[in-house]
PDB file of C-alpha atoms in Angstrom:
ATOM      1  CA  MET R   1     111.693  81.465  87.989  1.00 42.00           C
ATOM      2  CA  LYS R   2     109.391  77.863  86.675  1.00 45.00           C
ATOM      3  CA  LYS R   3     111.123  74.722  86.831  1.00 48.00           C
ATOM      4  CA  ASN R   4     111.204  73.836  83.540  1.00 50.00           C
ATOM      5  CA  SER R   5     111.391  77.508  82.091  1.00 50.00           C
ATOM      6  CA  GLY R   6     115.500  76.327  81.301  1.00 47.00           C
ATOM      7  CA  THR R   7     116.396  79.407  83.513  1.00 47.00           C
ATOM      8  CA  PRO R   8     118.656  78.146  86.362  1.00 49.00           C
ATOM      9  CA  SER R   9     117.116  78.822  89.862  1.00 55.00           C
ATOM     10  CA  PHE R  10     118.710  79.921  92.703  1.00 53.00           C
ATOM     11  CA  GLY R  11     119.485  76.684  94.077  1.00 60.00           C
ATOM     12  CA  PRO R  12     122.927  76.205  92.275  1.00 66.00           C
ATOM     13  CA  LYS R  13     124.453  79.061  93.070  1.00 69.00           C
ATOM     14  CA  MET R  14     123.647  78.154  96.642  1.00 67.00           C
ATOM     15  CA  LYS R  15     124.907  75.109  96.537  1.00 69.00           C
ATOM     16  CA  LYS R  16     128.087  76.666  94.802  1.00 74.00           C
ATOM     17  CA  VAL R  17     128.701  79.418  97.307  1.00 72.00           C
ATOM     18  CA  ILE R  18     128.311  77.407 100.538  1.00 69.00           C
ATOM     19  CA  GLY R  19     130.821  74.396  98.721  1.00 72.00           C
ATOM     20  CA  ASP R  20     133.430  77.255  97.666  1.00 73.00           C
ATOM     21  CA  MET R  21     133.066  78.012 101.444  1.00 70.00           C
ATOM     22  CA  LYS R  22     133.832  74.413 103.161  1.00 66.00           C
ATOM     23  CA  LYS R  23     136.384  74.277 100.841  1.00 72.00           C
ATOM     24  CA  ASN R  24     138.532  78.109 102.498  1.00 64.00           C
ATOM     25  CA  LYS R  25     137.601  75.922 105.557  1.00 68.00           C
ATOM     26  CA  LEU R  26     136.217  79.402 107.208  1.00 70.00           C
ATOM     27  CA  TRP R  27     134.917  76.674 109.459  1.00 70.00           C
ATOM     28  CA  SER R  28     135.616  73.837 111.320  1.00 72.00           C
ATOM     29  CA  LYS R  29     132.423  71.210 112.514  1.00 73.00           C
ATOM     30  CA  ASN R  30     133.042  72.928 115.928  1.00 80.00           C
ATOM     31  CA  ASP R  31     131.915  75.845 114.669  1.00 79.00           C
ATOM     32  CA  GLN R  32     128.118  76.456 115.360  1.00 79.00           C
ATOM     33  CA  ILE R  33     126.885  78.409 112.086  1.00 76.00           C
ATOM     34  CA  ALA R  34     123.351  79.192 111.016  1.00 77.00           C
ATOM     35  CA  VAL R  35     123.041  80.042 106.921  1.00 74.00           C
ATOM     36  CA  ILE R  36     119.406  81.724 106.585  1.00 77.00           C
ATOM     37  CA  ALA R  37     117.739  81.361 103.101  1.00 74.00           C
ATOM     38  CA  CYS R  38     114.811  83.511 102.350  1.00 74.00           C
ATOM     39  CA  THR R  39     112.387  83.220  99.043  1.00 72.00           C
ATOM     40  CA  ASN R  40     109.080  84.349  97.460  1.00 68.00           C
ATOM     41  CA  LYS R  41     108.871  81.801  95.528  1.00 70.00           C
ATOM     42  CA  PRO R  42     109.527  78.457  97.686  1.00 69.00           C
ATOM     43  CA  TYR R  43     107.966  76.656  95.089  1.00 70.00           C
ATOM     44  CA  ASP R  44     110.743  76.710  92.237  1.00 72.00           C
ATOM     45  CA  ALA R  45     113.143  75.489  95.266  1.00 71.00           C
ATOM     46  CA  SER R  46     114.487  71.340  94.822  1.00 73.00           C
ATOM     47  CA  ILE R  47     113.162  69.916  98.165  1.00 74.00           C
ATOM     48  CA  LYS R  48     116.661  67.715  97.373  1.00 76.00           C
ATOM     49  CA  ASP R  49     118.978  70.053  96.610  1.00 72.00           C
ATOM     50  CA  MET R  50     117.841  71.544  99.923  1.00 73.00           C
ATOM     51  CA  LYS R  51     118.160  68.551 102.362  1.00 75.00           C
ATOM     52  CA  LYS R  52     121.773  68.090 101.241  1.00 71.00           C
ATOM     53  CA  LEU R  53     122.428  71.273 102.168  1.00 71.00           C
ATOM     54  CA  PHE R  54     120.471  72.655 104.786  1.00 74.00           C
ATOM     55  CA  ASP R  55     119.632  70.344 108.569  1.00 76.00           C
ATOM     56  CA  LYS R  56     116.555  72.420 108.769  1.00 77.00           C
ATOM     57  CA  LYS R  57     113.408  74.269 107.647  1.00 75.00           C
ATOM     58  CA  MET R  58     111.587  76.531 109.274  1.00 76.00           C
ATOM     59  CA  TYR R  59     108.132  77.668 107.511  1.00 74.00           C
ATOM     60  CA  PHE R  60     106.448  81.089 107.860  1.00 75.00           C
ATOM     61  CA  PRO R  61     103.104  80.241 106.466  1.00 78.00           C
ATOM     62  CA  TYR R  62     101.387  83.754 104.707  1.00 83.00           C
ATOM     63  CA  PRO R  63      98.698  85.339 106.607  1.00 90.00           C
ATOM     64  CA  ASN R  64      95.213  83.766 107.226  1.00 92.00           C
ATOM     65  CA  TYR R  65      92.266  85.745 107.183  1.00 94.00           C
ATOM     66  CA  ALA R  66      91.775  86.825 110.538  1.00 95.00           C
ATOM     67  CA  THR R  67      95.241  87.958 110.444  1.00 95.00           C
ATOM     68  CA  ARG R  68      95.219  89.649 106.928  1.00 93.00           C
ATOM     69  CA  LYS R  69      92.073  91.198 108.942  1.00 95.00           C
ATOM     70  CA  LEU R  70      94.009  92.818 112.405  1.00 95.00           C
ATOM     71  CA  MET R  71      97.185  93.117 110.363  1.00 95.00           C
ATOM     72  CA  ILE R  72      95.632  95.910 107.751  1.00 94.00           C
ATOM     73  CA  LYS R  73      93.231  97.539 110.426  1.00 94.00           C
ATOM     74  CA  HIS R  74      96.706  97.812 112.779  1.00 95.00           C
ATOM     75  CA  PHE R  75      98.149  99.697 109.264  1.00 95.00           C
ATOM     76  CA  ILE R  76      95.239 102.119 108.758  1.00 95.00           C
ATOM     77  CA  GLU R  77      94.915 103.008 112.579  1.00 95.00           C
ATOM     78  CA  GLU R  78      98.997 103.343 113.095  1.00 94.00           C
ATOM     79  CA  LYS R  79      98.536 105.899 110.011  1.00 93.00           C
ATOM     80  CA  VAL R  80      95.413 107.524 110.681  1.00 93.00           C
ATOM     81  CA  GLY R  81      95.556 107.751 114.059  1.00 92.00           C
ATOM     82  CA  HIS R  82      91.688 106.044 114.418  1.00 90.00           C
ATOM     83  CA  PRO R  83      89.861 103.206 113.195  1.00 87.00           C
ATOM     84  CA  LEU R  84      87.884 104.121 110.299  1.00 91.00           C
ATOM     85  CA  LEU R  85      84.034 103.001 110.690  1.00 89.00           C
ATOM     86  CA  ASN R  86      82.847 102.181 107.619  1.00 89.00           C
ATOM     87  CA  PHE R  87      85.891 100.375 106.353  1.00 93.00           C
ATOM     88  CA  PRO R  88      85.181  97.065 105.268  1.00 94.00           C
ATOM     89  CA  TYR R  89      87.998  94.699 106.446  1.00 94.00           C
ATOM     90  CA  GLU R  90      85.993  91.809 106.541  1.00 95.00           C
ATOM     91  CA  THR R  91      85.850  92.056 103.149  1.00 94.00           C
ATOM     92  CA  PHE R  92      89.715  92.878 102.277  1.00 93.00           C
ATOM     93  CA  ALA R  93      90.833  90.122 104.279  1.00 93.00           C
ATOM     94  CA  HIS R  94      88.954  88.033 101.715  1.00 92.00           C
ATOM     95  CA  VAL R  95      90.030  89.480  98.913  1.00 89.00           C
ATOM     96  CA  THR R  96      93.788  89.933  99.880  1.00 89.00           C
ATOM     97  CA  GLU R  97      94.819  85.877 100.245  1.00 88.00           C
ATOM     98  CA  GLY R  98      98.492  85.151  98.858  1.00 84.00           C
ATOM     99  CA  PHE R  99      99.818  88.694  99.917  1.00 87.00           C
ATOM    100  CA  THR R 100     101.912  89.647 102.216  1.00 86.00           C
ATOM    101  CA  ALA R 101     102.251  91.713 105.808  1.00 88.00           C
ATOM    102  CA  GLY R 102     104.792  93.649 103.916  1.00 88.00           C
ATOM    103  CA  SER R 103     102.401  94.265 100.868  1.00 89.00           C
ATOM    104  CA  PHE R 104      99.629  95.906 103.274  1.00 91.00           C
ATOM    105  CA  ARG R 105     101.908  98.053 105.180  1.00 92.00           C
ATOM    106  CA  THR R 106     104.063  99.309 101.360  1.00 92.00           C
ATOM    107  CA  THR R 107     100.036  99.994 100.110  1.00 93.00           C
ATOM    108  CA  VAL R 108      99.027 102.375 103.146  1.00 94.00           C
ATOM    109  CA  ASP R 109     101.718 103.655 103.546  1.00 94.00           C
ATOM    110  CA  LYS R 110     101.193 104.207  99.561  1.00 94.00           C
ATOM    111  CA  VAL R 111      97.252 105.188  99.901  1.00 94.00           C
ATOM    112  CA  LEU R 112      97.061 106.794 103.057  1.00 94.00           C
ATOM    113  CA  ASN R 113      99.072 110.003 102.214  1.00 94.00           C
ATOM    114  CA  PRO R 114      98.669 113.149 104.326  1.00 94.00           C
ATOM    115  CA  ALA R 115      96.840 114.914 101.515  1.00 94.00           C
ATOM    116  CA  ARG R 116      94.148 111.438 101.796  1.00 94.00           C
ATOM    117  CA  ILE R 117      94.597 111.234 105.261  1.00 94.00           C
ATOM    118  CA  GLN R 118      92.716 114.688 105.205  1.00 94.00           C
ATOM    119  CA  ARG R 119      90.140 113.982 102.644  1.00 94.00           C
ATOM    120  CA  LEU R 120      88.943 111.045 104.664  1.00 93.00           C
ATOM    121  CA  LYS R 121      86.197 113.555 107.029  1.00 90.00           C
ATOM    122  CA  ASP R 122      84.809 114.423 103.386  1.00 93.00           C
ATOM    123  CA  GLU R 123      86.012 110.741 101.567  1.00 93.00           C
ATOM    124  CA  PRO R 124      85.701 107.956 103.383  1.00 93.00           C
ATOM    125  CA  LEU R 125      88.370 105.545 102.047  1.00 93.00           C
ATOM    126  CA  LYS R 126      86.595 102.538 100.399  1.00 93.00           C
ATOM    127  CA  ILE R 127      88.254  98.885  99.606  1.00 93.00           C
ATOM    128  CA  ASN R 128      89.447  99.576  95.944  1.00 93.00           C
ATOM    129  CA  GLU R 129      91.855 102.329  96.618  1.00 93.00           C
ATOM    130  CA  LEU R 130      93.869  99.645  98.340  1.00 92.00           C
ATOM    131  CA  VAL R 131      93.265  96.642  96.290  1.00 90.00           C
ATOM    132  CA  ASN R 132      93.820  98.026  93.027  1.00 90.00           C
ATOM    133  CA  PRO R 133      97.153  99.605  94.473  1.00 91.00           C
ATOM    134  CA  LEU R 134      97.875  95.951  95.939  1.00 90.00           C
ATOM    135  CA  SER R 135      96.908  94.241  92.748  1.00 87.00           C
ATOM    136  CA  ASN R 136     100.213  95.624  91.641  1.00 85.00           C
ATOM    137  CA  SER R 137     102.648  93.706  94.243  1.00 80.00           C
ATOM    138  CA  ILE R 138     103.530  90.718  93.769  1.00 73.00           C
ATOM    139  CA  CYS R 139     100.990  87.455  95.417  1.00 70.00           C
ATOM    140  CA  VAL R 140     103.701  85.078  96.356  1.00 64.00           C
ATOM    141  CA  PHE R 141     101.239  81.430  96.634  1.00 58.00           C
ATOM    142  CA  ALA R 142     102.045  79.529  92.750  1.00 46.00           C
ATOM    143  CA  GLU R 143      99.361  78.784  90.322  1.00 44.00           C
TER     144      GLU R 143
END
């Protein structure tokens, strides 16, 4: 959802839910409550409204180049049982900026099925086998 699209974003819904909780006195001032909100579209949130709702914010950045390289290597080794010596991990890490660890995991699980794992000896894994399915998942950076 875009800010100017005319479609209400999740902010007003969240304000209403928390407002209803306060009105019904589900907690008192002495209670310690943690409300955790998560989004894959942080650029759609109204910073002004979020500051009113939450005392603190935590930002979990998307994986950088080195982390993406380690993650994909780990996910492939976990699935196959050994490292793939001829796979271009560096190139894959370079072209996958903006994707989450969950996207990598899902893609590896989808591509490296038991039949494909058996064929690895004869047909080495190519980067396009992972990039094409990954491109169908959501890249979460704002345009």
